[in-house]
XYZ file of C-alpha atoms in Angstrom:
594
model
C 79.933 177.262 159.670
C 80.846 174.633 161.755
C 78.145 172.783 160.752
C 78.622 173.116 157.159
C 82.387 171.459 158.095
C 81.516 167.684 158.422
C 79.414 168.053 155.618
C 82.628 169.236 153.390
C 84.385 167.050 154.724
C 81.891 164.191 154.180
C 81.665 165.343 150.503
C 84.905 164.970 149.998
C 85.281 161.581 151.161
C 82.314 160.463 148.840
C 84.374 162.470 146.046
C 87.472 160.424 146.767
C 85.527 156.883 147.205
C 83.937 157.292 143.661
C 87.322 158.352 142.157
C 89.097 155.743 143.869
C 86.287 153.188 142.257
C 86.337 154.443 139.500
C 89.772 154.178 138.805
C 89.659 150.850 140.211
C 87.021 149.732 137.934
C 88.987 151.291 134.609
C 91.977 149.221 135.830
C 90.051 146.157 135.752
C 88.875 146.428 132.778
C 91.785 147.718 131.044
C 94.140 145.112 132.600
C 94.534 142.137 130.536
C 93.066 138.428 130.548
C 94.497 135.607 132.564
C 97.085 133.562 131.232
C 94.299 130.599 131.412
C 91.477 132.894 129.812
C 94.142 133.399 126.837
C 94.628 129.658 126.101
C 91.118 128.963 125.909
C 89.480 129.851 122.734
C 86.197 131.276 122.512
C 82.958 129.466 122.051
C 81.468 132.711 120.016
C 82.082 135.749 118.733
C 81.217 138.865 120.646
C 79.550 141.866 119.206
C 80.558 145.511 120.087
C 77.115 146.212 120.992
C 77.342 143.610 123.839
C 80.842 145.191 125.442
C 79.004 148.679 125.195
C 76.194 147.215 127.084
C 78.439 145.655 129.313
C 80.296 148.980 130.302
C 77.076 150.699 130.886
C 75.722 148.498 133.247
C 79.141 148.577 135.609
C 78.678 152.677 135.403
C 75.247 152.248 136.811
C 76.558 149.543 139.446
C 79.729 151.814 140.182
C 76.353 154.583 141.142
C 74.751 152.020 143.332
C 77.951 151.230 144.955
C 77.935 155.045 146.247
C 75.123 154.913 148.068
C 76.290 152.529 150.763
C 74.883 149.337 150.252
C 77.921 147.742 150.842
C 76.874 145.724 153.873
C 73.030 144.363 152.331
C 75.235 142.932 149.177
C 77.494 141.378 151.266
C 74.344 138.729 152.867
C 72.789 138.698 150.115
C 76.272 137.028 148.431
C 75.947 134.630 151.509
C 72.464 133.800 151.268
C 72.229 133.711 147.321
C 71.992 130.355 145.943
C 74.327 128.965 143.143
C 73.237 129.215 139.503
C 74.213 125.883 137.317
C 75.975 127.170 134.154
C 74.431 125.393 130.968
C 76.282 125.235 127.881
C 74.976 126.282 124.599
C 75.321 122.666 123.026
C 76.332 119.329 123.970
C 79.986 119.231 122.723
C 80.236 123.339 124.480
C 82.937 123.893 127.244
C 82.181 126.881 129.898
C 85.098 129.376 129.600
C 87.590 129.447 132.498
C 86.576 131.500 135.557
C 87.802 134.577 136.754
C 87.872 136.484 132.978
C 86.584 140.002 132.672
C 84.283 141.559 130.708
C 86.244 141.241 127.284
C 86.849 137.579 127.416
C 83.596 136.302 129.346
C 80.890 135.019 127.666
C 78.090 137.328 126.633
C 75.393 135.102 128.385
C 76.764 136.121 131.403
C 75.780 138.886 133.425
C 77.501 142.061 133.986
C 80.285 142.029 136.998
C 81.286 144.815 138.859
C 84.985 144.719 140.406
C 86.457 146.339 143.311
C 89.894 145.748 144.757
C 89.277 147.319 148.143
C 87.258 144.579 149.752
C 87.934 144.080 153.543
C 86.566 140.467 153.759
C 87.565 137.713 152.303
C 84.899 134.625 152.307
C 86.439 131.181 151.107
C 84.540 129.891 148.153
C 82.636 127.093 148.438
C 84.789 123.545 147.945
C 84.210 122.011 144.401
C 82.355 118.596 144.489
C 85.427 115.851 143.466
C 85.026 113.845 141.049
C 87.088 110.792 139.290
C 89.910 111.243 138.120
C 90.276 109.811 134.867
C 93.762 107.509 133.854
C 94.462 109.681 130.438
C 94.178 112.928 132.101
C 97.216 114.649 131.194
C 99.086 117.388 132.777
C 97.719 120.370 130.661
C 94.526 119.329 131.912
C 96.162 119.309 135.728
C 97.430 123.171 135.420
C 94.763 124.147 133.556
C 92.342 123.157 136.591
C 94.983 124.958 139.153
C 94.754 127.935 137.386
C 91.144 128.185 137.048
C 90.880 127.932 141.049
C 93.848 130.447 141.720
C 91.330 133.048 139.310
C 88.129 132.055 141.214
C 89.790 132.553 144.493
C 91.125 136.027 143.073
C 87.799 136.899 141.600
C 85.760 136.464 144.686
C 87.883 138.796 146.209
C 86.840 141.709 144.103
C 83.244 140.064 144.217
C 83.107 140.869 147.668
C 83.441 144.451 147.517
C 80.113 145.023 145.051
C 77.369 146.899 145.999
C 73.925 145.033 144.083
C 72.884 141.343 144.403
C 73.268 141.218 140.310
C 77.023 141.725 141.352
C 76.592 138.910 143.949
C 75.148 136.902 141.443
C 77.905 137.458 139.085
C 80.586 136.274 141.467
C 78.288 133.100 142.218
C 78.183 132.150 138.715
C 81.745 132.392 138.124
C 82.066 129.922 141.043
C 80.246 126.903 139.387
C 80.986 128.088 136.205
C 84.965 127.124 137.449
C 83.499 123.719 139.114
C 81.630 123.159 135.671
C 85.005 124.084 133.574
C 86.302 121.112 135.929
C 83.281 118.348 135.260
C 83.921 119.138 131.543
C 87.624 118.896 131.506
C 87.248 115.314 132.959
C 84.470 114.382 130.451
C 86.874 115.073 128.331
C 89.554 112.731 129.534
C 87.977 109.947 130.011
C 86.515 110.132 126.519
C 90.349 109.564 125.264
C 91.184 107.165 128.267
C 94.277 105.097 126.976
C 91.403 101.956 127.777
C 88.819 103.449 125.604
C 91.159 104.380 122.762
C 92.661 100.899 122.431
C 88.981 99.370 122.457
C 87.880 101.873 119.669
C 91.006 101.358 117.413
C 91.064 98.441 115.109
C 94.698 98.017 115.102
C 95.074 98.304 118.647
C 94.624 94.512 118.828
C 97.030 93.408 116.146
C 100.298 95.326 117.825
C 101.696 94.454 120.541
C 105.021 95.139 122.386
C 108.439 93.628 120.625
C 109.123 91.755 123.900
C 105.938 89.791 124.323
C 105.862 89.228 121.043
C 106.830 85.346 120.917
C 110.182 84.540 119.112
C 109.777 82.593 116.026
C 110.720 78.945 115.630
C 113.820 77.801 113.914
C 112.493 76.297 110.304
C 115.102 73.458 111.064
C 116.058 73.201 114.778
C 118.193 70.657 114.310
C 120.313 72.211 111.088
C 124.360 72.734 112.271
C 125.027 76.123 113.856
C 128.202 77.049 112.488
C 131.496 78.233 113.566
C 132.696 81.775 113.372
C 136.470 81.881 111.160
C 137.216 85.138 110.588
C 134.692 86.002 107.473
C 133.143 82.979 107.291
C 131.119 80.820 109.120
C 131.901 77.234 108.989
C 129.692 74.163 109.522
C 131.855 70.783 109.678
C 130.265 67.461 110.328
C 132.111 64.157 110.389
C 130.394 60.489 110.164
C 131.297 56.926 111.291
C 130.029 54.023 110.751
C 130.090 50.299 109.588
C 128.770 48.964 106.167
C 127.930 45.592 105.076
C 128.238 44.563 101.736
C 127.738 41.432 99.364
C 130.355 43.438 96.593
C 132.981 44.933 98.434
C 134.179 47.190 95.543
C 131.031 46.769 93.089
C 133.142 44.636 90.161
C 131.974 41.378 89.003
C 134.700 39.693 91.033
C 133.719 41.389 94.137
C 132.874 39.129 97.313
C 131.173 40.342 100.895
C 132.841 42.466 103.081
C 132.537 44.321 106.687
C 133.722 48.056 105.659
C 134.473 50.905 108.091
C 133.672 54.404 106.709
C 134.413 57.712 107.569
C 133.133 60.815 105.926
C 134.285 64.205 106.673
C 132.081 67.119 105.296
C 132.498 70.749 105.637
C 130.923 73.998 104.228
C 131.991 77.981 104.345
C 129.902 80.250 103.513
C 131.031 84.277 104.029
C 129.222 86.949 105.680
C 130.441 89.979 103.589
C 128.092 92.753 103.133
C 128.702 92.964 99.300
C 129.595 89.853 97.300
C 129.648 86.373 98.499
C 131.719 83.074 98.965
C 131.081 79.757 99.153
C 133.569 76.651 100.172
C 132.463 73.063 99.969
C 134.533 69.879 100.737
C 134.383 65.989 101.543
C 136.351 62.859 102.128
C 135.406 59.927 102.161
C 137.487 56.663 103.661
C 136.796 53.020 103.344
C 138.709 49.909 105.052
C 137.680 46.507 105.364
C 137.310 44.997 108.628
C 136.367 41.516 107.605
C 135.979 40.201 104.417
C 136.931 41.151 100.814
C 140.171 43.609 100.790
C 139.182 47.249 100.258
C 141.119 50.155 100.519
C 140.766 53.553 98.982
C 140.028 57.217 99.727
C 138.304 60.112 98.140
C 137.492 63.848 98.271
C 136.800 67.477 96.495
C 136.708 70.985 97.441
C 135.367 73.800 95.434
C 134.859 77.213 96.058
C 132.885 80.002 94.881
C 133.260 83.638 94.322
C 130.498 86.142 93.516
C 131.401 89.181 92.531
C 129.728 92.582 91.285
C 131.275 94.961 89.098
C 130.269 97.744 87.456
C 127.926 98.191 84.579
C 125.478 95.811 85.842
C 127.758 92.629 85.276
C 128.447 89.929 87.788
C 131.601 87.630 88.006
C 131.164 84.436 89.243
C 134.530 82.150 89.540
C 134.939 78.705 90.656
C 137.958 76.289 91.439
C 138.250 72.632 92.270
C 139.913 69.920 93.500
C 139.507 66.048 93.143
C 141.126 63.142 93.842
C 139.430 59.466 93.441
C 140.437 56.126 92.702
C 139.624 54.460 89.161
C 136.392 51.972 89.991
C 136.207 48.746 89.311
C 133.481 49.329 86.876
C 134.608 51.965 84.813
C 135.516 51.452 81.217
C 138.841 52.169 82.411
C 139.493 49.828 85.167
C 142.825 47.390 84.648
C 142.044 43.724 85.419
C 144.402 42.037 87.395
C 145.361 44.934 89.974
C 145.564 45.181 93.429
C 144.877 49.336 93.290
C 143.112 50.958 90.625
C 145.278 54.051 89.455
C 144.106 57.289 91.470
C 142.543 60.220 89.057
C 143.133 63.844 89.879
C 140.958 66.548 89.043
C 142.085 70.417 88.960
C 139.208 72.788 87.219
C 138.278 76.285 87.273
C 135.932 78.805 84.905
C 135.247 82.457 84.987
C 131.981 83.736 83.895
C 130.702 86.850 83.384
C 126.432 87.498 83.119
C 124.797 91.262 82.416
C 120.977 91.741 81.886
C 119.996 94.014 78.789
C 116.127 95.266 79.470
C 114.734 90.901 79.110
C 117.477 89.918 77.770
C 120.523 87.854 79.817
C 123.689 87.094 78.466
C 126.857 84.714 80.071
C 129.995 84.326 78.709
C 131.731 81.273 80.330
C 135.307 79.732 80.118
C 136.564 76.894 81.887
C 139.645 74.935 82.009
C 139.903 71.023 83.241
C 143.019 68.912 83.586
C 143.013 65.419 84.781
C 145.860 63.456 85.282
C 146.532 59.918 86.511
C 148.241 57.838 88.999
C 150.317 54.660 88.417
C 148.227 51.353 88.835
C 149.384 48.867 91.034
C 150.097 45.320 89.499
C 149.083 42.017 91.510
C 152.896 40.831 91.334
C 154.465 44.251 92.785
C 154.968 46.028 89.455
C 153.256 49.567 88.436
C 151.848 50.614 85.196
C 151.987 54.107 84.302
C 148.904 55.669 82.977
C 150.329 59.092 81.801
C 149.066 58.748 78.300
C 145.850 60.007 79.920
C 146.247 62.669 81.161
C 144.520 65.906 79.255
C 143.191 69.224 79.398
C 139.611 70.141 78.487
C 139.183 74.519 77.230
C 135.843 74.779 76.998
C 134.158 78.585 75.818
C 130.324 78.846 76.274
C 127.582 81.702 75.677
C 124.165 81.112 76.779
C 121.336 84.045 75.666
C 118.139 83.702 77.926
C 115.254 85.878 77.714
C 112.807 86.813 80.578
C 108.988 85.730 79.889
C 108.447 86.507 83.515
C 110.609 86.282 86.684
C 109.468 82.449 86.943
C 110.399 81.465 83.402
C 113.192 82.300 81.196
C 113.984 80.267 78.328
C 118.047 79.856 76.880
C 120.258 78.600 74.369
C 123.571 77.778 74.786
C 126.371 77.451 72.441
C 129.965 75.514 73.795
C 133.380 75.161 71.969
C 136.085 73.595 72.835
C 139.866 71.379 72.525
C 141.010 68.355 74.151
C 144.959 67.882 74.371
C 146.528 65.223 75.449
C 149.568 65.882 77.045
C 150.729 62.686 75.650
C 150.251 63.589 71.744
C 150.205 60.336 70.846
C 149.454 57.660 73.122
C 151.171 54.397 73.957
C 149.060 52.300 71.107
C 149.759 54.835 68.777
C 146.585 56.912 68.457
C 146.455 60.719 68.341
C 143.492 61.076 70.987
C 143.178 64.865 71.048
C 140.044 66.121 69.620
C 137.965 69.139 68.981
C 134.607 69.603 70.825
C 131.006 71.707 69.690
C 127.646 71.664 70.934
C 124.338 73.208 71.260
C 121.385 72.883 73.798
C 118.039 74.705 74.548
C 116.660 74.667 78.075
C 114.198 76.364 80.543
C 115.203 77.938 83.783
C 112.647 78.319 86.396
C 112.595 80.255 89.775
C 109.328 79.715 91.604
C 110.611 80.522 94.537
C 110.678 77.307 97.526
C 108.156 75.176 95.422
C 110.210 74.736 91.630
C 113.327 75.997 90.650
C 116.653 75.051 88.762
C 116.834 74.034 85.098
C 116.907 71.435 82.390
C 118.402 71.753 78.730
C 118.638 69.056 75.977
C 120.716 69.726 72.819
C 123.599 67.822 70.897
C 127.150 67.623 71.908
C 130.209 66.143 69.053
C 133.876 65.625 70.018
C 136.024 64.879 67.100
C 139.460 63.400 67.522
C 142.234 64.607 65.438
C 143.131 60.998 64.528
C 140.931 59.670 61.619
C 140.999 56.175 62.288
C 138.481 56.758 65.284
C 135.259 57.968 65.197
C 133.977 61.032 66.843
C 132.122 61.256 69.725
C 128.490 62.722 69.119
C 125.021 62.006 70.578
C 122.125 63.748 72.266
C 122.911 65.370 75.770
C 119.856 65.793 78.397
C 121.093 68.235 81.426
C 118.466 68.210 84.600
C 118.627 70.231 88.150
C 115.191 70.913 89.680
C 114.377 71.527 93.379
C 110.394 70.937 94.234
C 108.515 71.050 97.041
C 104.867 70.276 96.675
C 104.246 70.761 100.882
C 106.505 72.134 103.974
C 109.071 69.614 104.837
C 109.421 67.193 101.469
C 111.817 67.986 98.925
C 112.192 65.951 95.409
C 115.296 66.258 93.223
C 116.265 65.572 89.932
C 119.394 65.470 88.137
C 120.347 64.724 84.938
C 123.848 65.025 83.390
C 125.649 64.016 80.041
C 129.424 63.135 80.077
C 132.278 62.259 77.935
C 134.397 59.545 78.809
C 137.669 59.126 77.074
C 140.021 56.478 76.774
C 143.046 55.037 75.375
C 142.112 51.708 74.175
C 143.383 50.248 71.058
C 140.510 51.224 68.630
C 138.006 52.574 70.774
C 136.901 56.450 70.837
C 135.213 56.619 74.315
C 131.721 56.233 75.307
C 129.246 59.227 76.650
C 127.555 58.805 80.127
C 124.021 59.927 80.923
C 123.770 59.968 84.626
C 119.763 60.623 86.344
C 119.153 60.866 90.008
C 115.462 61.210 91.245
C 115.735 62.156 95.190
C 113.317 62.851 97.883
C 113.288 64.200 101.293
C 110.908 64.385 104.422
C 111.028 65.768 107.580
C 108.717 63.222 109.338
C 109.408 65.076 112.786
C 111.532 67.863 113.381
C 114.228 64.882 114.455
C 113.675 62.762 112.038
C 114.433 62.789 108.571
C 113.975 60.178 105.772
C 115.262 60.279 102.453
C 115.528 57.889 99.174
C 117.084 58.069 96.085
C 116.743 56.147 92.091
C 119.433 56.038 89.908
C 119.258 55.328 86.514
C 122.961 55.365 84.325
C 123.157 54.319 80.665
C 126.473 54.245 79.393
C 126.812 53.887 75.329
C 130.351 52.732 73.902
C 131.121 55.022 70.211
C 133.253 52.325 67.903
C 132.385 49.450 69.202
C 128.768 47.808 69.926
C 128.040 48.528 73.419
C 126.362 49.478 76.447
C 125.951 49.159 80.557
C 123.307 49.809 82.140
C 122.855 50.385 86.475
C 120.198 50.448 88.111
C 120.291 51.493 91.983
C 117.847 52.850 95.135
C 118.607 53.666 98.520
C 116.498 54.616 101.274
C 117.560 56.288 104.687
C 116.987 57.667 108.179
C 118.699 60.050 110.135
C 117.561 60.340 113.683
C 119.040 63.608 115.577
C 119.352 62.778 119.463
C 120.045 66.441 119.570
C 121.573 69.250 117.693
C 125.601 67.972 117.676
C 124.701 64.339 116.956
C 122.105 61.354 115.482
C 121.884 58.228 114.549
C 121.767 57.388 110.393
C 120.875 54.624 108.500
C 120.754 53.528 105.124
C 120.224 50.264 102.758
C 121.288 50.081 98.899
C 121.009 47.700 96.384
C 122.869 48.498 92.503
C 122.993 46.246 89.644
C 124.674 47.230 86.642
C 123.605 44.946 83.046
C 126.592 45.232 79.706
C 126.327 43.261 76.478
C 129.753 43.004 77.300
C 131.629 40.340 79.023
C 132.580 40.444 82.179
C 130.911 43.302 83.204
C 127.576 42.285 85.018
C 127.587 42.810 89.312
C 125.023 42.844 91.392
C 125.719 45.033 95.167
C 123.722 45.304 98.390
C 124.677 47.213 101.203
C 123.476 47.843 104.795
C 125.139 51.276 106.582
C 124.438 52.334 110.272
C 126.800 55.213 111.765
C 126.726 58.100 113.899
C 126.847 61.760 113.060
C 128.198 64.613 114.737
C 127.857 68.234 113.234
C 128.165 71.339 114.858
């Protein structure tokens, strides 16, 4: 009996071991996958078949384990020598180590698991390899976690009882060291290097601050100063001018002139709408020479407004003041000053689009009125018999062949009054005016843009005894630049100039200016200019002609100041007496803008 004891007692033992593993091994495989295991999808499916087969074999190594070969499996884990995981195809990734039987892959061999192993062997160190620049930190936890499972699976590997077990546990090992070699394959493929070599556009961007900062189209152009809403860009010019007609009349003589011009321009900076403000004066005094004195100026400003509907308001007013010339049909012989004409004139005008076609309605009023002229003996003359108003209504109809081109007609009526009603020689001078014209309008951008009309233009006055004032009228302002830097001008511009002498009607004006600019260097600029004026006299037989060109340089020493030049020569030719002058002029000043 007390033989049969130990034996008992023995059996019991084994009884309790193969629960205790047994339970153990249920556990293990019941308990679920590493956090790691669970963010890495599978490579393949897995069959039922293969998970029965898999439970099978750990029942027979859970028998095995029984029988007390504990200690053999434990040197043969020593002694066994690594097994190389190969993936299935090139682009494959080895599953993360330390996953049990549901989420390993089926190539592998069974693994048996035991959680009451007494040793604890330290797994063999990973080679190290480099580490690659666009490695990112999912990549760094996801390699920490794999090692924390492989130490905790080698562990339980330990414990098993067969060198299929041992070989299990080794193959987890370097498939965890393989997991690693493929994780940095797989950064280095998407290095931030490699990336910008492979993308096309990688070359064209580049950071905003190495970027270079563009150049200034006109480095020298006036900055501006900040008023409130507007930004305001004054310049003022001084200089000396030498002259062989002091004030361009036939009785002119040479003279040393100091001038001063005084320019300014406003422009706002609202977000909706805009504003413009424009001004000059200019002031001549002799130094030497023939006796000139006189002064001259205008402002105008601008308003763009839009309302509602699709219309747009534009409104202008003006100011000018300048003395009579000596040339003008006007002039008084025998004067020391010529009578000074003021200038006050506004319009309102009011454009909409309708699908192609553009309409604007225009009005604007213009009142002149004159100064007294100064007599050679001391007396005045008063020249208030001419001053007048000019109403003028016009509607021009455009339609859109393209955004470059867009043909108009225009339509303008209008009344002169005198605010004299009948002048000092007895002559009733106001009159009623009506025209028509047909033009082109052009907007190709920097290279051509502005417009010309030509049409036919009749003023008659309200006494009979004088004829009315009709001809052709020609109307020119085009901007072109054929290459970066040049800039040619032309101007064209019909007028009607009244007057109040005995039995004459007036005369009408056409004015043409062909200008050109070039920037030679980004401090230099030249410029020239043709004039061509043909004045025609309506009741009597008459005409003038002038002729001028200029040419100039302007040489900036920096941005606030240059040196400018310029040389003029103007001849004007009448059928009438006493009208024919001949005028050259030299200029050299300084110019300071800011």
């Amino acid at each position: 009996m007390s033989g049969a004891q130990p034996e008992k007692s023995s059996g019991r033992r084994g009884k309790a071991v193969c629960t205790l593993l047994l339970a153990t091994s249920m556990f293990a495989l019941l308990r679920p996958a590493p956090l790691h295991a669970q963010e890495t999808e599978l490579r393949g499916e897995v069959s039922e078949s293969a998970i029965l087969s898999d439970q099978q074999r750990k029942a027979r190594q859970l028998a095995l384990a029984t029988q007390g070969q504990q200690q053999s499996a434990n040197t043969a884990q020593d002694d066994a020598p690594p097994r190389t995981y190969l993936p299935a195809s090139a682009g494959a990734v080895p599953d993360d180590t330390g996953t049990d039987a549901a989420t390993g892959s089926i190539f592998d061999p069974p693994q048996a698991t035991d959680d009451t192993a007494t040793d604890n062997p330290t797994p063999p160190k990973p080679r190290r390899r480099p580490s690659s620049a666009g490695q990112n930190a999912a990549d760094q936890d996801r390699t920490k976690t794999g090692t924390k499972s492989a130490d905790k699976s080698k562990k339980k590997k330990a414990a098993t009882a067969t060198t299929d077990t041992t070989q299990a546990a080794t193959d987890d090992t370097d498939s965890a060291t393989t997991d690693q070699e493929a994780a940095n394959r797989r950064a280095l493929t998407v290095d931030s290097a490699d990336r910008q070599k492979l993308d096309p556009g990688a070359e064209r961007t580049a950071a905003i601050e190495g970027q270079n900062k563009k150049a200034e189209d006109d480095p020298f152009a006036p900055t501006g100063v900040k008023w409130g809403s507007f930004v305001i860009r004054p310049s003022i010019e001084q200089g000396l001018t030498a002259t062989t007609n002091g004030d361009s009349s036939s009785a002119g003589t040479s003279a040393l002139l100091s001038e001063t011009a005084l320019r300014f321009a406003a422009v706002s900076d609202w977000r909706e709408n805009s504003a413009t403000i424009d001004g000059y004066g200019l002031f001549r005094e002799t130094v030497s020479g023939y006796r000139v004195h006189d002064a001259q100026g205008r402002i105008e400003g601008q308003l763009n407004v839009d309302l509602d509907n699709e219309l747009r308001a534009i409104a202008k007013l003006g100011y000018e003041a300048v003395p009579e010339t000596a040339s003008s049909p006007n002039a008084i012989a025998g004067v020391s000053t010529q009578p000074l004409r003021q200038t006050i004139d506004g319009s309102l005008g009011v454009e909409k689009a309708v699908g192609k076609m553009q309409y604007t309605l225009t009005g604007a009023v213009s009142h002149d009125f004159y100064g007294d002229a100064e007599l050679s003996d001391g007396t005045t003359l008063s020249q208030k018999d001419q001053d007048n108003t000019l109403y003028t209504a016009t509607l021009r109809t455009g339609y859109e062949i393209s955004p470059a081109l867009t043909p108009f007609t225009e339509i303008e009526v209008g009344r002169r009054a005198y605010d004299q009603r009948i002048d000092n020689e007895g002559f009733e001078r106001s009159s009623t005016r009506l025209g028509a014209r047909a033009g082109l309008q052009l907007d190709m951008g920097e290279k051509l843009s502005g417009e010309f009309s030509a049409g036919w233009l009749r003023e008659a006055i309200d006494d009979k005894s004088l004829e009315a004032i009709s001809g052709a009228t020609v109307n020119a302002d085009l901007k072109w630049s054929p290459e970066r830097g040049t800039t040619i001008g032309l101007t064209g511009k019909t007028t009607v100039e009244t007057t109040t002498t005995a039995g004459e009607s007036g005369d009408i004006l056409y004015s043409g200016r062909l200008t050109a600019e070039r920037q030679i260097r980004a401090n230099l600029t030249a410029n020239a200019a043709l004039g061509l004026d043909w004045r025609d006299y309506v009741g009597i037989d008459g005409h003038d002609r002038i002729l001028s060109a200029e040419t100039g340089l302007t040489w900036w020493l920096n941005r606030y100041a240059g040196l400018t030049s310029r040389v003029r020569t103007e001849k004007l030719t009448s059928n009438l007496p006493g009208r024919d002058y001949t005028a050259n002029s030299i200029y050299l000043g300084l110019k300071v803008q800011r």
